Short mmCIF file of C-alpha atoms in Angstrom, two decimals:
data_model
loop_
_atom_site.label_atom_id
_atom_site.label_comp_id
_atom_site.label_asym_id
_atom_site.label_seq_id
_atom_site.Cartn_x
_atom_site.Cartn_y
_atom_site.Cartn_z
CA UNK A 217 0.00 0.00 0.00
CA UNK A 218 1.37 3.40 -0.99
CA UNK A 219 1.52 6.01 1.78
CA UNK A 220 0.65 9.65 1.22
CA UNK A 221 1.44 12.46 3.65
CA UNK A 222 -1.12 15.28 3.79
CA UNK A 223 -0.02 18.64 5.17
CA UNK A 224 -2.64 21.35 5.67
CA UNK A 225 -3.68 23.68 8.49
CA UNK A 226 -7.33 23.16 7.61
CA UNK A 227 -8.92 20.26 9.48
CA UNK A 228 -11.64 20.17 6.82
CA UNK A 229 -9.09 19.75 4.05
CA UNK A 230 -7.21 17.06 5.91
CA UNK A 231 -10.39 15.09 6.60
CA UNK A 232 -11.90 15.44 3.13
CA UNK A 233 -8.75 14.63 1.15
CA UNK A 234 -7.86 11.82 3.53
CA UNK A 235 -11.33 10.34 3.02
CA UNK A 236 -10.85 10.35 -0.76
CA UNK A 237 -7.37 8.83 -0.55
CA UNK A 238 -8.28 6.12 1.96
CA UNK A 239 -11.23 5.06 -0.20
CA UNK A 240 -8.85 4.86 -3.16
CA UNK A 241 -6.69 2.44 -1.18
CA UNK A 242 -3.85 4.63 0.06
CA UNK A 243 -2.39 4.85 3.55
CA UNK A 244 -2.50 8.43 4.82
CA UNK A 245 -0.38 10.37 7.34
CA UNK A 246 -1.44 13.91 8.26
CA UNK A 247 0.21 17.02 9.66
CA UNK A 248 -1.25 20.47 10.42
CA UNK A 249 1.74 22.49 9.22
CA UNK A 250 5.16 22.15 7.65
CA UNK A 251 7.04 21.92 10.93
CA UNK A 252 4.96 19.02 12.21
CA UNK A 253 5.33 17.25 8.86
CA UNK A 254 9.09 17.80 8.82
CA UNK A 255 9.37 16.33 12.31
CA UNK A 256 7.70 13.16 11.06
CA UNK A 257 10.00 13.03 8.03
CA UNK A 258 13.15 13.48 10.09
CA UNK A 259 11.74 10.90 12.50
CA UNK A 260 11.93 8.32 9.73
CA UNK A 261 8.59 8.49 7.94
CA UNK A 262 9.09 7.88 4.22
CA UNK A 263 5.84 8.51 2.36
CA UNK A 264 5.52 7.70 -1.34
CA UNK A 265 3.99 11.13 -1.95
CA UNK A 266 3.53 14.42 -0.08
CA UNK A 267 0.56 16.69 -0.73
CA UNK A 268 1.09 20.03 0.99
CA UNK A 269 -0.71 23.33 1.38
CA UNK A 270 1.37 26.50 0.87
CA UNK A 271 0.09 29.05 3.36
CA UNK A 272 0.37 27.49 6.81
CA UNK A 273 1.42 28.64 10.29
CA UNK A 274 4.85 27.81 11.77
CA UNK A 275 6.27 26.58 8.47
CA UNK A 276 4.80 27.26 5.03
CA UNK A 277 4.62 24.65 2.29
CA UNK A 278 7.46 26.07 0.18
CA UNK A 279 9.94 26.15 3.09
CA UNK A 280 8.80 22.65 4.04
CA UNK A 281 9.44 21.44 0.49
CA UNK A 282 12.90 22.96 0.54
CA UNK A 283 13.68 21.20 3.84
CA UNK A 284 12.33 17.85 2.64
CA UNK A 285 14.62 17.97 -0.37
CA UNK A 286 17.59 18.24 2.00
CA UNK A 287 16.53 15.05 3.82
CA UNK A 288 18.26 11.80 2.90
CA UNK A 289 16.09 9.53 0.82
CA UNK A 290 13.53 12.26 0.10
CA UNK A 291 15.20 13.98 -2.82
CA UNK A 292 13.01 12.36 -5.44
CA UNK A 293 9.82 11.80 -3.47
CA UNK A 294 7.03 13.59 -5.37
CA UNK A 295 5.61 16.67 -3.62
CA UNK A 296 2.36 18.19 -4.85
CA UNK A 297 1.36 21.65 -3.66
CA UNK A 298 -2.42 21.81 -3.12
CA UNK A 299 -3.27 25.43 -2.47
CA UNK A 300 -5.57 28.34 -3.14
CA UNK A 301 -2.48 30.24 -4.36
CA UNK A 302 -2.85 30.87 -8.06
CA UNK A 303 -0.22 33.60 -8.37
CA UNK A 304 2.52 32.81 -10.92
CA UNK A 305 5.36 34.03 -8.71
CA UNK A 306 4.39 31.77 -5.86
CA UNK A 307 4.09 28.86 -8.24
CA UNK A 308 7.62 29.55 -9.53
CA UNK A 309 8.87 29.61 -5.92
CA UNK A 310 7.31 26.20 -5.34
CA UNK A 311 8.91 24.80 -8.46
CA UNK A 312 12.32 26.20 -7.45
CA UNK A 313 11.95 24.70 -3.97
CA UNK A 314 11.53 21.24 -5.52
CA UNK A 315 7.78 20.74 -5.81
CA UNK A 316 6.65 18.19 -8.40
CA UNK A 317 3.37 19.86 -9.26
CA UNK A 318 0.92 22.62 -8.42
CA UNK A 319 -2.79 22.08 -7.88
CA UNK A 320 -5.14 24.98 -7.24
CA UNK A 321 -8.05 24.30 -4.85
CA UNK A 322 -10.68 23.11 -5.33
CA UNK A 323 -9.52 19.97 -7.12
CA UNK A 324 -12.04 17.28 -8.03
CA UNK A 325 -11.39 13.87 -6.49
CA UNK A 326 -11.00 12.16 -9.87
CA UNK A 327 -8.48 14.77 -10.99
CA UNK A 328 -6.46 14.45 -7.78
CA UNK A 329 -6.36 10.65 -8.02
CA UNK A 330 -5.35 10.95 -11.68
CA UNK A 331 -2.42 13.22 -10.83
CA UNK A 332 -1.31 10.86 -8.04
CA UNK A 333 -1.20 7.97 -10.51
CA UNK A 334 0.93 10.13 -12.78
CA UNK A 335 3.55 11.05 -10.20
CA UNK A 336 3.70 7.94 -7.99
CA UNK A 337 5.14 4.88 -9.75
CA UNK A 338 2.85 1.88 -9.27
CA UNK A 339 0.09 3.89 -7.57
CA UNK B 281 -29.96 41.77 1.28
CA UNK B 282 -27.11 41.76 3.78
CA UNK B 283 -25.54 45.02 2.67
CA UNK B 284 -22.51 43.43 0.95
CA UNK B 285 -21.12 45.87 -1.64
CA UNK B 286 -23.61 48.56 -0.69
CA UNK B 287 -22.19 52.04 -1.09
CA UNK B 288 -22.56 54.08 2.05
CA UNK B 289 -24.06 57.50 1.32
CA UNK B 290 -23.51 60.47 3.52
CA UNK B 291 -25.85 63.36 4.03
CA UNK B 292 -24.39 66.50 2.49
CA UNK B 293 -24.50 69.62 4.66
CA UNK B 294 -26.95 72.34 3.56
CA UNK B 295 -24.09 74.79 3.17
CA UNK B 296 -20.33 74.41 2.89
CA UNK B 297 -18.75 75.07 6.24
CA UNK B 298 -15.11 75.96 6.89
CA UNK B 299 -12.77 73.05 7.69
CA UNK B 300 -12.53 72.25 11.37
CA UNK B 301 -9.60 70.70 13.18
CA UNK B 302 -11.13 69.74 16.51
CA UNK B 303 -8.98 66.76 17.44
CA UNK B 304 -10.96 65.76 20.48
CA UNK B 305 -14.22 65.58 18.50
CA UNK B 306 -12.55 63.38 15.89
CA UNK B 307 -11.03 61.19 18.59
CA UNK B 308 -14.39 60.76 20.32
CA UNK B 309 -16.08 60.00 17.02
CA UNK B 310 -13.53 57.38 16.05
CA UNK B 311 -12.88 55.84 19.44
CA UNK B 312 -15.83 53.33 19.31
CA UNK B 313 -14.62 51.97 15.96
CA UNK B 314 -11.88 49.67 17.33
CA UNK B 315 -14.46 47.88 19.48
CA UNK B 316 -16.75 47.81 16.46
CA UNK B 317 -13.97 46.16 14.50
CA UNK B 318 -13.35 43.66 17.31
CA UNK B 319 -16.96 42.55 17.10
CA UNK B 320 -16.83 42.27 13.31
CA UNK B 321 -13.64 40.22 13.56
CA UNK B 322 -15.25 37.99 16.18
CA UNK B 323 -18.26 37.48 13.90
CA UNK B 324 -16.01 36.59 10.99
CA UNK B 325 -14.27 34.04 13.20
CA UNK B 326 -17.69 32.68 14.18
CA UNK B 327 -18.52 32.24 10.50
CA UNK B 328 -15.27 30.36 9.90
CA UNK B 329 -15.83 28.14 12.95
CA UNK B 330 -19.45 27.51 12.05
CA UNK B 331 -18.71 26.56 8.43
CA UNK B 332 -15.86 24.35 9.58
CA UNK B 333 -18.08 22.52 12.07
CA UNK B 334 -20.74 22.19 9.42
CA UNK B 335 -18.23 20.88 6.87
CA UNK B 336 -16.85 18.34 9.33
CA UNK B 337 -20.37 17.14 10.17
CA UNK B 338 -21.21 16.88 6.49
CA UNK B 339 -18.02 14.91 5.91
CA UNK B 340 -18.91 12.52 8.70
CA UNK B 341 -22.41 12.00 7.28
CA UNK B 342 -21.01 11.41 3.81
CA UNK B 343 -18.61 8.83 5.12
CA UNK B 344 -21.53 7.10 6.82
CA UNK B 345 -23.48 7.14 3.55
CA UNK B 346 -20.42 5.83 1.76
CA UNK B 347 -19.98 3.04 4.30
CA UNK B 348 -23.67 2.11 3.96
CA UNK B 349 -23.32 2.07 0.17
CA UNK B 350 -20.31 -0.20 0.54
CA UNK B 351 -22.23 -2.54 2.86
CA UNK B 352 -25.18 -2.54 0.47
CA UNK B 353 -22.91 -3.37 -2.46
CA UNK B 354 -21.41 -6.25 -0.47
CA UNK B 355 -24.84 -7.59 0.49
CA UNK B 356 -26.06 -7.37 -3.09
CA UNK B 357 -22.97 -9.17 -4.34
CA UNK B 358 -23.58 -11.97 -1.82
CA UNK B 359 -27.22 -12.17 -2.88
CA UNK B 360 -26.25 -12.33 -6.54
CA UNK B 361 -23.80 -15.14 -5.85
CA UNK B 362 -26.40 -17.08 -3.81
CA UNK B 363 -29.06 -16.62 -6.48
CA UNK B 364 -26.67 -17.70 -9.19
CA UNK B 365 -25.77 -20.84 -7.24
CA UNK B 366 -29.46 -21.59 -6.57
CA UNK B 367 -30.23 -21.12 -10.26
CA UNK B 368 -27.53 -23.58 -11.25
CA UNK B 369 -28.60 -26.12 -8.60
CA UNK B 370 -32.24 -25.85 -9.66
CA UNK B 371 -31.20 -26.37 -13.27
CA UNK B 372 -29.22 -29.47 -12.37
CA UNK B 373 -32.08 -30.85 -10.23
CA UNK B 374 -34.60 -30.15 -12.95
CA UNK B 375 -32.48 -31.92 -15.54
CA UNK B 376 -31.95 -34.87 -13.20
CA UNK B 377 -35.70 -35.15 -12.55
CA UNK B 378 -36.43 -34.96 -16.25
CA UNK B 379 -34.01 -37.79 -16.93
CA UNK B 380 -35.60 -39.85 -14.15
CA UNK B 381 -39.10 -39.37 -15.51
CA UNK B 382 -37.84 -40.03 -19.03
CA UNK B 383 -36.37 -43.31 -17.83
CA UNK B 384 -39.64 -44.24 -16.16
CA UNK B 385 -41.59 -43.49 -19.31
CA UNK B 386 -39.24 -45.58 -21.41
CA UNK B 387 -39.37 -48.38 -18.82
CA UNK B 388 -43.17 -48.48 -18.72
CA UNK B 389 -43.45 -48.22 -22.49
CA UNK B 390 -41.11 -51.17 -22.97
CA UNK B 391 -42.82 -53.17 -20.22
CA UNK B 392 -46.22 -52.62 -21.80
CA UNK B 393 -44.80 -53.76 -25.12
CA UNK B 394 -43.44 -56.95 -23.52
CA UNK B 395 -46.79 -57.61 -21.85
CA UNK B 396 -48.51 -57.40 -25.22
CA UNK B 397 -46.07 -59.92 -26.67
CA UNK B 398 -46.73 -62.26 -23.74
CA UNK B 399 -50.46 -62.05 -24.34
CA UNK B 400 -49.88 -63.19 -27.93
CA UNK B 401 -47.72 -66.06 -26.75
CA UNK B 402 -50.34 -67.16 -24.26
CA UNK B 403 -52.81 -67.25 -27.11
CA UNK B 404 -50.37 -69.57 -28.95
CA UNK B 405 -50.63 -72.07 -26.09
CA UNK B 406 -54.22 -72.76 -27.08
CA UNK B 407 -52.99 -74.66 -30.13
CA UNK B 408 -51.01 -77.05 -27.97
CA UNK B 409 -53.96 -77.50 -25.67
CA UNK B 410 -56.22 -78.34 -28.65
CA UNK B 411 -53.70 -80.94 -29.88
CA UNK B 412 -53.61 -82.59 -26.49
CA UNK B 413 -57.35 -82.57 -26.38
CA UNK B 414 -57.60 -84.32 -29.79
CA UNK B 415 -55.01 -86.89 -28.86
CA UNK B 416 -56.77 -87.60 -25.61
CA UNK B 417 -60.07 -88.18 -27.32
CA UNK B 418 -58.47 -90.50 -29.91
CA UNK B 419 -56.72 -92.41 -27.15
CA UNK B 420 -59.99 -92.89 -25.39
CA UNK B 421 -61.61 -94.26 -28.52
CA UNK B 422 -58.65 -96.55 -29.16
CA UNK B 423 -58.67 -97.75 -25.62
CA UNK B 424 -62.35 -98.52 -25.98
CA UNK B 425 -61.75 -100.40 -29.24
CA UNK B 426 -58.91 -102.34 -27.66
CA UNK B 427 -61.18 -103.36 -24.88
CA UNK B 428 -63.89 -104.48 -27.31
CA UNK B 429 -61.37 -106.41 -29.50
CA UNK B 430 -59.77 -108.04 -26.56
CA UNK B 431 -63.14 -109.19 -25.35
CA UNK B 432 -64.12 -110.49 -28.75
CA UNK B 433 -60.84 -112.28 -29.49
CA UNK B 434 -60.65 -114.07 -26.37
CA UNK B 435 -57.64 -116.29 -26.84
CA UNK B 436 -56.70 -114.79 -30.18
CA UNK B 437 -54.77 -111.62 -29.62
CA UNK B 438 -53.62 -110.49 -33.07
CA UNK B 439 -55.98 -107.54 -33.32
CA UNK B 440 -55.14 -106.40 -29.87
CA UNK B 441 -51.50 -106.14 -30.86
CA UNK B 442 -52.28 -103.67 -33.68
CA UNK B 443 -54.44 -101.58 -31.40
CA UNK B 444 -51.68 -101.59 -28.82
CA UNK B 445 -49.25 -100.18 -31.37
CA UNK B 446 -51.60 -97.30 -32.24
CA UNK B 447 -52.09 -96.52 -28.57
CA UNK B 448 -48.32 -96.31 -28.13
CA UNK B 449 -47.90 -93.88 -31.03
CA UNK B 450 -50.66 -91.68 -29.72
CA UNK B 451 -49.07 -91.75 -26.32
CA UNK B 452 -45.79 -90.56 -27.81
CA UNK B 453 -47.50 -87.66 -29.58
CA UNK B 454 -49.31 -86.82 -26.38
CA UNK B 455 -46.02 -86.81 -24.52
CA UNK B 456 -44.39 -84.50 -27.06
CA UNK B 457 -47.29 -82.08 -26.87
CA UNK B 458 -47.05 -82.08 -23.12
CA UNK B 459 -43.33 -81.27 -23.32
CA UNK B 460 -44.01 -78.38 -25.71
CA UNK B 461 -46.59 -76.99 -23.32
CA UNK B 462 -44.19 -77.31 -20.41
CA UNK B 463 -41.42 -75.54 -22.33
CA UNK B 464 -43.69 -72.69 -23.38
CA UNK B 465 -44.99 -72.22 -19.87
CA UNK B 466 -41.44 -72.07 -18.44
CA UNK B 467 -40.40 -69.51 -21.00
CA UNK B 468 -43.52 -67.49 -20.37
CA UNK B 469 -42.93 -67.59 -16.63
CA UNK B 470 -39.34 -66.42 -17.04
CA UNK B 471 -40.28 -63.54 -19.30
CA UNK B 472 -43.12 -62.41 -17.05
CA UNK B 473 -40.76 -62.52 -14.09
CA UNK B 474 -38.17 -60.53 -16.02
CA UNK B 475 -40.78 -57.98 -17.09
CA UNK B 476 -41.77 -57.43 -13.48
CA UNK B 477 -38.34 -57.34 -11.85
CA UNK B 478 -35.90 -55.95 -14.47
CA UNK B 479 -35.61 -52.07 -14.24
CA UNK B 480 -32.00 -51.80 -15.41
CA UNK B 481 -33.12 -49.92 -18.50
CA UNK B 482 -34.38 -47.07 -16.29
CA UNK B 483 -30.83 -46.31 -15.12
CA UNK B 484 -29.54 -46.54 -18.65
CA UNK B 485 -32.22 -44.18 -19.93
CA UNK B 486 -31.44 -41.61 -17.20
CA UNK B 487 -27.97 -41.24 -18.67
CA UNK B 488 -29.33 -40.78 -22.16
CA UNK B 489 -30.05 -37.43 -23.85
CA UNK B 490 -33.47 -36.03 -23.03
CA UNK B 491 -35.45 -36.66 -26.22
CA UNK B 492 -39.11 -37.26 -25.55
CA UNK B 493 -39.85 -37.95 -29.23
CA UNK B 494 -37.47 -40.89 -29.34
CA UNK B 495 -39.05 -42.40 -26.23
CA UNK B 496 -42.64 -42.32 -27.38
CA UNK B 497 -42.30 -44.62 -30.35
CA UNK B 498 -45.36 -46.65 -29.53
CA UNK B 499 -48.83 -45.99 -28.27
CA UNK B 500 -49.37 -43.82 -25.21
CA UNK B 501 -50.72 -45.62 -22.14
CA UNK B 502 -52.36 -44.36 -18.94
CA UNK B 503 -49.03 -44.46 -17.06
CA UNK B 504 -46.97 -42.75 -19.78
CA UNK B 505 -49.61 -40.03 -20.22
CA UNK B 506 -49.41 -39.18 -16.52
CA UNK B 507 -45.64 -39.22 -16.57
CA UNK B 508 -45.63 -36.91 -19.57
CA UNK B 509 -47.86 -34.56 -17.61
CA UNK B 510 -45.31 -34.63 -14.76
CA UNK B 511 -42.54 -33.74 -17.21
CA UNK B 512 -44.52 -30.81 -18.60
CA UNK B 513 -45.43 -29.49 -15.13
CA UNK B 514 -41.81 -29.66 -14.06
CA UNK B 515 -40.70 -27.87 -17.22
CA UNK B 516 -43.14 -25.02 -16.53
CA UNK B 517 -42.06 -24.82 -12.87
CA UNK B 518 -38.43 -24.69 -13.98
CA UNK B 519 -39.18 -21.82 -16.35
CA UNK B 520 -41.03 -19.91 -13.60
CA UNK B 521 -38.15 -20.36 -11.14
CA UNK B 522 -35.71 -19.34 -13.82
CA UNK B 523 -37.65 -16.14 -14.54
CA UNK B 524 -37.85 -15.26 -10.83
CA UNK B 525 -34.15 -15.87 -10.32
CA UNK B 526 -33.20 -13.98 -13.46
CA UNK B 527 -35.30 -11.00 -12.29
CA UNK B 528 -33.59 -11.17 -8.90
CA UNK B 529 -30.14 -11.18 -10.50
CA UNK B 530 -31.10 -8.22 -12.72
CA UNK B 531 -32.43 -6.32 -9.69
CA UNK B 532 -29.22 -7.06 -7.80
CA UNK B 533 -27.17 -5.78 -10.75
CA UNK B 534 -29.22 -2.59 -10.80
CA UNK B 535 -28.73 -2.04 -7.05
CA UNK B 536 -25.01 -2.68 -7.49
CA UNK B 537 -24.78 -0.06 -10.24
CA UNK B 538 -26.75 2.43 -8.13
CA UNK B 539 -24.48 1.75 -5.18
CA UNK B 540 -21.38 2.40 -7.31
CA UNK B 541 -22.88 5.66 -8.56
CA UNK B 542 -23.71 6.66 -4.98
CA UNK B 543 -20.15 5.93 -3.86
CA UNK B 544 -18.76 7.98 -6.74
CA UNK B 545 -21.10 10.87 -5.92
CA UNK B 546 -20.14 10.88 -2.25
CA UNK B 547 -16.45 10.85 -3.20
CA UNK B 548 -16.99 13.87 -5.43
CA UNK B 549 -19.07 15.57 -2.73
CA UNK B 550 -16.31 15.00 -0.18
CA UNK B 551 -13.93 16.73 -2.59
CA UNK B 552 -16.31 19.67 -2.80
CA UNK B 553 -15.86 20.26 0.95
CA UNK B 554 -12.63 22.02 -0.07
CA UNK B 555 -14.85 25.03 -0.73
CA UNK B 556 -15.11 25.53 3.04
CA UNK B 557 -11.33 25.92 3.23
CA UNK B 558 -11.41 28.41 0.37
CA UNK B 559 -14.21 30.39 2.05
CA UNK B 560 -12.28 30.31 5.33
CA UNK B 561 -9.22 31.85 3.70
CA UNK B 562 -11.32 34.53 2.01
CA UNK B 563 -12.97 35.42 5.31
CA UNK B 564 -9.62 35.46 7.10
CA UNK B 565 -8.37 37.97 4.53
CA UNK B 566 -11.39 40.14 5.25
CA UNK B 567 -10.64 39.78 8.97
CA UNK B 568 -7.07 40.91 8.39
CA UNK B 569 -8.36 43.94 6.47
CA UNK B 570 -10.73 44.79 9.32
CA UNK B 571 -7.81 44.61 11.74
CA UNK B 572 -5.90 47.03 9.51
CA UNK B 573 -8.81 49.45 9.57
CA UNK B 574 -8.94 49.09 13.34
CA UNK B 575 -5.22 49.83 13.67
CA UNK B 576 -5.47 52.90 11.47
CA UNK B 577 -8.43 54.21 13.42
CA UNK B 578 -6.44 53.77 16.62
CA UNK B 579 -3.54 55.65 15.00
CA UNK B 580 -5.84 58.52 13.99
CA UNK B 581 -7.31 58.67 17.50
CA UNK B 582 -3.78 58.64 18.94
CA UNK B 583 -2.71 61.43 16.60
CA UNK B 584 -5.69 63.65 17.40
CA UNK B 585 -4.91 63.22 21.08
CA UNK B 586 -1.24 63.93 20.56
CA UNK B 587 -0.18 60.36 21.36
CA UNK B 588 1.00 59.44 17.84
CA UNK B 589 3.39 61.40 15.64
CA UNK B 590 2.17 62.56 12.23
CA UNK B 591 4.95 60.59 10.51
CA UNK B 592 3.94 57.40 12.23
CA UNK B 593 0.29 57.96 11.35
CA UNK B 594 1.08 58.49 7.68
CA UNK B 595 3.58 55.63 7.60
CA UNK B 596 0.90 53.25 8.78
CA UNK B 597 -1.71 54.22 6.23
CA UNK B 598 -2.79 51.18 4.21
CA UNK B 599 -3.59 51.73 0.56
CA UNK B 600 -6.15 49.53 -1.12
CA UNK B 601 -3.42 48.33 -3.53
CA UNK B 602 -1.62 46.74 -0.58
CA UNK B 603 -4.78 44.79 0.15
CA UNK B 604 -4.76 43.56 -3.44
CA UNK B 605 -1.18 42.36 -3.03
CA UNK B 606 -2.24 40.07 -0.20
CA UNK B 607 -4.83 38.27 -2.31
CA UNK B 608 -3.82 34.73 -3.20
CA UNK B 609 -6.79 33.68 -5.29
CA UNK B 610 -7.63 34.76 -8.80
CA UNK B 611 -11.21 35.24 -7.69
CA UNK B 612 -10.13 37.64 -4.93
CA UNK B 613 -8.11 39.66 -7.40
CA UNK B 614 -11.05 39.79 -9.81
CA UNK B 615 -13.53 40.97 -7.15
CA UNK B 616 -10.95 43.53 -5.92
CA UNK B 617 -10.58 44.91 -9.44
CA UNK B 618 -14.36 45.05 -9.90
CA UNK B 619 -14.82 46.91 -6.59
CA UNK B 620 -12.04 49.44 -7.24
CA UNK B 621 -12.69 49.86 -10.96
CA UNK B 622 -9.16 48.80 -11.86
CA UNK B 623 -7.97 46.32 -14.45
CA UNK B 624 -6.84 42.89 -13.33
CA UNK B 625 -4.04 41.05 -15.04
CA UNK B 626 -5.46 37.87 -16.52
CA UNK B 627 -3.02 35.03 -16.02
CA UNK B 628 -4.09 31.87 -17.76
CA UNK B 629 -2.21 29.42 -15.56
CA UNK B 630 -3.64 25.91 -15.48
CA UNK B 631 -5.31 24.79 -12.26
CA UNK B 632 -3.17 21.65 -12.34
CA UNK B 633 0.42 21.79 -13.48
CA UNK B 634 3.13 19.16 -13.19
CA UNK B 635 6.65 20.60 -13.33
#
């Protein structure tokens, strides 16, 4: 079973996306902000995919992505930014930080699952 | 309805008055506004909390519906499997019964045919009986003649010798006829016994292909007519069961398809809950703007009371363009441009982009 880490400060987002992913057969780990997620990563968690919000307290999604890329074994793990941010500059920042893709909320469940199959080998 | 976007109109004074710079009046007029802003901010937070609670409850309900749909799909699948198995078992039983009845029909038809042959053979026995009867009568006459000749000859026995020879020949014929009768009766007894006890052909016929036409080669009898009726009744019952089971399977398929559609709909609906998060962020931006207004009002009050320097007051002034810079959503930028009458840069970035 592939494991996906969800990072978002919105409890609603975490619950709704987790529900879709679990039903699709994925294991899901959640974190409320980048710092909490990074603690889990440095603690040894190795998800097959990370889906992260951008604007979050304590550590935003772009900084989190940058830190994940510095972690051993996480250099090539796909990271999707799922955010309300539609501004081109922010998107370029995400790309430079090492994000794999950019998804603007709201994303339909079918579309999200389709993107996951594209970026996670064997998903 | 709720006053969103409504332009506030102010009453114009009847005559233009000279500008006044009464700081205390301005301070007193503005001083309630920070509290006013606090309440608005609190209300905005209430809205966020309320929509979040509502979204979480809706999510929970949808997951319950989804779980029920999953259970229903499982139950329907079990039912379909059970019905399919029952249908196959009924088919096998029906075929087995048909073969059994077919065997019985063939058995009775053949037995009746054998009985008819036996009747004919019994009729053939009458010929032997008639021969015996004729020989017996001739023997009687000869015996009578022998008695008369023997009486008449007295000591001379030539004639008696001839008669004795005839009697012997007749006796031999009589003996042969008796043997023929005995043989026929034994054969008849054996065949009758076989006709009554031998049902091996029933088993053999049960293994044969079901072909009623090939069975009914001879005349129908009372037994075969009733057995044919049994076959027909069973055939009709089998068709009725088959129709009922087929309808059940079709209904189960329909429920299964509906359940799948329901599951898909709930999954999509769960995805739509993201709108609450989007609304929350929009409201939080409004809350931030209200806090800015509050801060500026406090600065103005401070300035009018001599507590804030003019430079600090002017440095803290927020222009509406700065509010625009904090927007993260295209929709926010569009509504900002519409409200301020400015043009918005249209960026056609895709909603989903893989780098």
